[in-house]
Every structure is written in structure tokens, then in C-alpha cells.
Short mmCIF file of C-alpha atoms in Angstrom, two decimals:
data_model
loop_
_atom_site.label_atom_id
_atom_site.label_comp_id
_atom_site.label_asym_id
_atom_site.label_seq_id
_atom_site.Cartn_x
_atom_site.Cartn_y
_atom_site.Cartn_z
CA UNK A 1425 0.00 0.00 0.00
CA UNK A 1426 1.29 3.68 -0.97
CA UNK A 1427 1.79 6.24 1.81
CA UNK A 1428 -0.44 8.31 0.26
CA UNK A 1429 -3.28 5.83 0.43
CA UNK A 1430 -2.31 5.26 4.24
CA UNK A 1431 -2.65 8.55 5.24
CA UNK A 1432 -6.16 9.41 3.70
CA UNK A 1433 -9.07 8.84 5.26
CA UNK A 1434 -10.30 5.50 5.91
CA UNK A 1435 -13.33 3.88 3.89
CA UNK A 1436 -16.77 3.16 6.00
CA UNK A 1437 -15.74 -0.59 5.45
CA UNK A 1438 -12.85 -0.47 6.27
CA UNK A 1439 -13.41 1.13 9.59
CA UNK A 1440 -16.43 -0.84 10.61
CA UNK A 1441 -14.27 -4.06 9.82
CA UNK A 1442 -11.04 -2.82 11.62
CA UNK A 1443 -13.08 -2.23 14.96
CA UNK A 1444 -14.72 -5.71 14.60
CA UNK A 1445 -10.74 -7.26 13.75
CA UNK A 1446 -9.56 -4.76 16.59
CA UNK A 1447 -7.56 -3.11 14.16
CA UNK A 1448 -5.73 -0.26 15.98
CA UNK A 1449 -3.84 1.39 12.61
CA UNK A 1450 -7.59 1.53 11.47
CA UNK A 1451 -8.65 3.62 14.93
CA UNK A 1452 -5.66 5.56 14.84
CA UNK A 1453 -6.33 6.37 10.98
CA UNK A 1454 -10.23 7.33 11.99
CA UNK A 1455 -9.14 9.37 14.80
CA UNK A 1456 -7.06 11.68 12.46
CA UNK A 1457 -9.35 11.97 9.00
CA UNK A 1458 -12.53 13.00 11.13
CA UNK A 1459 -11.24 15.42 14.10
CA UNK A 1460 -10.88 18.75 12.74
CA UNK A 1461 -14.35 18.37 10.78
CA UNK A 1462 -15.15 17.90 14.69
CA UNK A 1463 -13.08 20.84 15.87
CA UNK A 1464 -14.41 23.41 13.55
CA UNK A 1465 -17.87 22.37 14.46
CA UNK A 1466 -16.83 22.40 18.68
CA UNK A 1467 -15.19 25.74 18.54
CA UNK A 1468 -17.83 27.87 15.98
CA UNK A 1469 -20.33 26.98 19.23
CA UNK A 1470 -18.49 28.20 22.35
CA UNK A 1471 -16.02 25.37 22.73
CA UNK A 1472 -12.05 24.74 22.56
CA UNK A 1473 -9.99 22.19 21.42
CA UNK A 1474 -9.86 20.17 24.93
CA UNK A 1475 -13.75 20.36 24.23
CA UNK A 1476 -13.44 18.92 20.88
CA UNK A 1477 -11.05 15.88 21.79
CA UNK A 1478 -13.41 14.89 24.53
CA UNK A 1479 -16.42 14.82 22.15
CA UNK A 1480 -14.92 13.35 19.53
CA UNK A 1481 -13.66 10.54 21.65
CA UNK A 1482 -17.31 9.91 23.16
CA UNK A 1483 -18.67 9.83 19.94
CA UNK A 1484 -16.10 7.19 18.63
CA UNK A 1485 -16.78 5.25 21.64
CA UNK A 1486 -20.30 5.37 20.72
CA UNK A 1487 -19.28 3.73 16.88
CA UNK A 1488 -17.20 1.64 18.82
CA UNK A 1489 -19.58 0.34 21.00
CA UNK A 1490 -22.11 0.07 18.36
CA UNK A 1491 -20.11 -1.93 16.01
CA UNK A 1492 -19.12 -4.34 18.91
CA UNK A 1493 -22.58 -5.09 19.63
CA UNK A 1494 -23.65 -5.89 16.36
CA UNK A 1495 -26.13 -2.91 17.00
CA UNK A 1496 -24.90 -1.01 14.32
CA UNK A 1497 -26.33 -0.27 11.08
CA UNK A 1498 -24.88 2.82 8.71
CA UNK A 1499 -27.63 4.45 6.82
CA UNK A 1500 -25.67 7.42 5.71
CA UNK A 1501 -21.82 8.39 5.90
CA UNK A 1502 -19.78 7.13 8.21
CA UNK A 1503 -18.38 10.51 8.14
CA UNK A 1504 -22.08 12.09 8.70
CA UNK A 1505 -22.62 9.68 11.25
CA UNK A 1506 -19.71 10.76 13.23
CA UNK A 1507 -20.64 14.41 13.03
CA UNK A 1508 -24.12 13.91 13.91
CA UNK A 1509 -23.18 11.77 16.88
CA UNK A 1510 -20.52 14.99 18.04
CA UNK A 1511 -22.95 17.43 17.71
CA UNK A 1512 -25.64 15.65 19.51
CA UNK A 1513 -23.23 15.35 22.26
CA UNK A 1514 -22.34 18.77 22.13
CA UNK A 1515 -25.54 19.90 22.58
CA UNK A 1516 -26.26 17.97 25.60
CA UNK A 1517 -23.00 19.16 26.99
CA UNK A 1518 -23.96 22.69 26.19
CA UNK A 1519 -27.34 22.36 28.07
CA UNK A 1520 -26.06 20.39 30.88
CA UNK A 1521 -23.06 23.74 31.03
CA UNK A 1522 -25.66 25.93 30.99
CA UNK A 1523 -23.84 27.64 28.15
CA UNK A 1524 -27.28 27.05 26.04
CA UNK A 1525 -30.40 28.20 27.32
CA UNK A 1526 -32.49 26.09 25.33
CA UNK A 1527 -33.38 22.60 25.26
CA UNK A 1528 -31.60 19.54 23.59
CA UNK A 1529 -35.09 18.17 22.35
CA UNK A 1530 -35.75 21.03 20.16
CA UNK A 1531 -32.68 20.56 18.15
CA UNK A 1532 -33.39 16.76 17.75
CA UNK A 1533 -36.06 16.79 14.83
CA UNK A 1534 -33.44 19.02 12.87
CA UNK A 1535 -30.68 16.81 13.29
CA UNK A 1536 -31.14 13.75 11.45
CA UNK A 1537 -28.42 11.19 10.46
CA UNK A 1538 -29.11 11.06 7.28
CA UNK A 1539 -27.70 14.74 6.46
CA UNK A 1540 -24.54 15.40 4.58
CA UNK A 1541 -21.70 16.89 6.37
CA UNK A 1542 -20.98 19.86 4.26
CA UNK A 1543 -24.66 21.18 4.81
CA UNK A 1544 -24.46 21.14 8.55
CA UNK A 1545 -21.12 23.12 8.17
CA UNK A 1546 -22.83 25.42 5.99
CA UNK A 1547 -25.48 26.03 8.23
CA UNK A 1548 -23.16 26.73 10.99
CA UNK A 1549 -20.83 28.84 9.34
CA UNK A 1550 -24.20 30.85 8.00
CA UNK A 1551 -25.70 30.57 11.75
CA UNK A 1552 -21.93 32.25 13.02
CA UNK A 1553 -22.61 35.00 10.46
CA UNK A 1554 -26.03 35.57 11.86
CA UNK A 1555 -24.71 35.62 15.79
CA UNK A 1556 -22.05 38.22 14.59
CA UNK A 1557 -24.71 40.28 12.46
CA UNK A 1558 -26.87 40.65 15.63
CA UNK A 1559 -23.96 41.57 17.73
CA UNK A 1560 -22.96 44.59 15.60
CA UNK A 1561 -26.69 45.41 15.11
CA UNK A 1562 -26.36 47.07 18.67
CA UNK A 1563 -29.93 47.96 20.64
CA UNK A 1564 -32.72 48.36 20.46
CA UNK A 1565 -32.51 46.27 16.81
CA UNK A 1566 -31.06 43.01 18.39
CA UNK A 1567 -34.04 42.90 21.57
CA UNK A 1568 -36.78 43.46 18.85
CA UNK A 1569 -34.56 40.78 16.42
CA UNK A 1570 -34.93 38.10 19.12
CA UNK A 1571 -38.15 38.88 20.22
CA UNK A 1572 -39.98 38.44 17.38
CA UNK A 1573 -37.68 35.76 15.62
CA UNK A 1574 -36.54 34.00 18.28
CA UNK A 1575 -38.74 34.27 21.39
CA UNK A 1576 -41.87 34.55 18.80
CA UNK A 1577 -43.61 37.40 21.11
CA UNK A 1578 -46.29 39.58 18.94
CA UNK A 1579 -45.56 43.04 17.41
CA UNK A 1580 -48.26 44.40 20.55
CA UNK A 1581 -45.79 42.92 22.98
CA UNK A 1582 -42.98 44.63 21.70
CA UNK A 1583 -44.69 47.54 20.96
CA UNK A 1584 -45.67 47.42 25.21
CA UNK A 1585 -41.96 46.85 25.79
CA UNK A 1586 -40.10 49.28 24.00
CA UNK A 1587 -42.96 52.05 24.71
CA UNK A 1588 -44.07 52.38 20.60
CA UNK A 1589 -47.35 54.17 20.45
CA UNK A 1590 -49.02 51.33 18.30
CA UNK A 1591 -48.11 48.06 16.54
CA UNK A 1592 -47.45 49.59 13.33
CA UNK A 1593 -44.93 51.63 14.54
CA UNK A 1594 -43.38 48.76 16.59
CA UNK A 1595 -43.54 46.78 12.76
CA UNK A 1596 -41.70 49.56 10.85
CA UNK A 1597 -39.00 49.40 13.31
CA UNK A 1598 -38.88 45.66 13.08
CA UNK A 1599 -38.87 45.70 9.45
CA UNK A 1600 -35.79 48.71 9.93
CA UNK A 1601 -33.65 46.62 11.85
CA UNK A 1602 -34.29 43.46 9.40
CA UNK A 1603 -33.04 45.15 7.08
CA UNK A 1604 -29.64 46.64 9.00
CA UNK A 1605 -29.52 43.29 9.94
CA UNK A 1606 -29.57 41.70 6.63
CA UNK A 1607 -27.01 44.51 4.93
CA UNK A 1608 -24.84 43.54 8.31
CA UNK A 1609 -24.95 39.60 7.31
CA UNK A 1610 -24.21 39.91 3.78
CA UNK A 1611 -21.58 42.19 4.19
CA UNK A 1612 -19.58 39.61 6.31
CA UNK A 1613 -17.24 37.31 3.95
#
């Protein structure tokens, strides 16, 4: 076998049959092609590197485990698997850290398996543009952003809250900051 072919990244095959022949070249080869897929995704949402190694082991422990069992059956990617399995646990982390006020169930319908890769890195790398959009869209524009997009409360409510004299008012703002907001986004490269 060339070096070249040795260093790339392992086939799903050959990875699902190296844990079942307790291949350690085979582990050592998955641990390397997957991890900084892993470490993009850990550090774009409020982790570090340490955080990234600890996920990325759990979630080959997972595979590992699976595989062992017999349990395991790949309906997408190996590689997709992987990533869905990291971010999952990253989530949960994130919740359990308090870093994430939300819950882990809402993110679970949105996270299915069967996903490519390269659109959950798009999405985060477009969800990171968002995040740093709103932060340079300074107040009140980010409070009425998140109120009505995020926290889903009605233009009366925010028109109560930020002391407009009626709705439509409160809506012309909105639609104001949406569009600060947007010229903020697509400015970003």
C-alpha cells in the first residue's frame, strides 16, 4: 500500500471491519481523517480544542460500542454519522453547562443522520454570520430581532416593551432593523 493511500481517510468498510478485527492502525487512521471536521464544528459553538477531543472521543466510543454489539447499522456516511453523533453530544453538553439556554429536544427533529456533512457546516458557518450580524446590530434592533424571531412574542408585545405608540410603529422598526440586519450579514465574507 502507498503512503499516500495510508494517510487518507479510511473507507466506512474499512473502519467498521477494523473495529470488529480490533484493528488499531484503522482507529488511529479514523481518529485523524474525522477530528478537525469535529473541531471546527466544537469551537464555531463556544467550545475549545480540549472540548473537541473529549467529544470526539465519546462519539467514537459510541461507533465503537455500536459496532461491537452488532447494534450497528450505517444508513448514511460514516463521516455524517460521526458528526451527527458529536454534535448531539455537544448539545447535551452545552445544556447540561448551561452555556445554552435552550433545550436539547428542540434541536433533535433538525438533526437527522441522514444529512450530509458539508450542509451542517454550511449552516453553521451561516448561523456564526447571523450571531455576529446581531452583535454589531447594537440595541434596540437586536431585543426586537430576538423577540420576534426568536422568542416569537407579537408586534403588541414589543410595541408594550419598548414604549411604541401602536403596533405599526413597533412593525416599521422591526422591518428597519431586518433590514440593518440583513445589509450587516451579507456584508460579512
Amino acid at each position: 500500500m502507498n503512503k499516500d493511500l495510508k494517510a487518507s481517510a479510511p473507507t466506512d468498510s474499512e473502519i467498521v471491519l477494523g473495529i470488529l478485527n480490533n484493528s488499531e492502525v484503522v482507529l488511529r487512521r479514523l481518529y485523524t481523517a474525522y477530528f478537525p471536521m469535529i473541531l471546527q464544528l466544537i469551537i464555531n459553538n463556544n467550545g475549545d480544542e480540549d472540548d473537541a477531543k473529549d467529544i470526539y472521543q465519546e462519539a467514537i466510543i459510541v461507533l465503537y460500542n455500536k459496532i461491537k454489539s452488532g447494534d450497528f447499522e450505517l444508513n448514511s456516511k460514516l463521516k455524517t454519522y460521526i458528526y451527527s453523533v458529536c454534535r448531539r453530544l455537544w448539545l447535551k453538553r452545552l445544556s447540561q453547562m448551561n452555556r445554552y439556554g435552550g433545550d436539547i429536544r428542540d434541536f433533535e427533529e433538525h438533526l437527522p443522520v441522514e444529512e450530509e456533512v458539508d450542509d451542517h457546516s454550511d449552516r453553521d458557518i451561516q448561523f456564526g454570520k447571523m450571531e455576529s450580524a446581531l452583535r454589531l446590530l447594537g440595541e434596540p434592533c437586536k431585543t426586537i430581532m430576538e423577540d420576534f424571531y426568536i422568542k416569537n412574542r407579537s408586534m403588541q408585545e414589543i410595541c408594550e416593551r419598548f414604549g411604541y405608540t401602536n403596533a405599526d410603529n413597533a412593525k416599521t422598526q422591526k422591518y428597519k432593523c431586518l433590514q440593518r440586519l440583513k445589509k450587516l450579514f451579507f456584508q460579512q465574507k
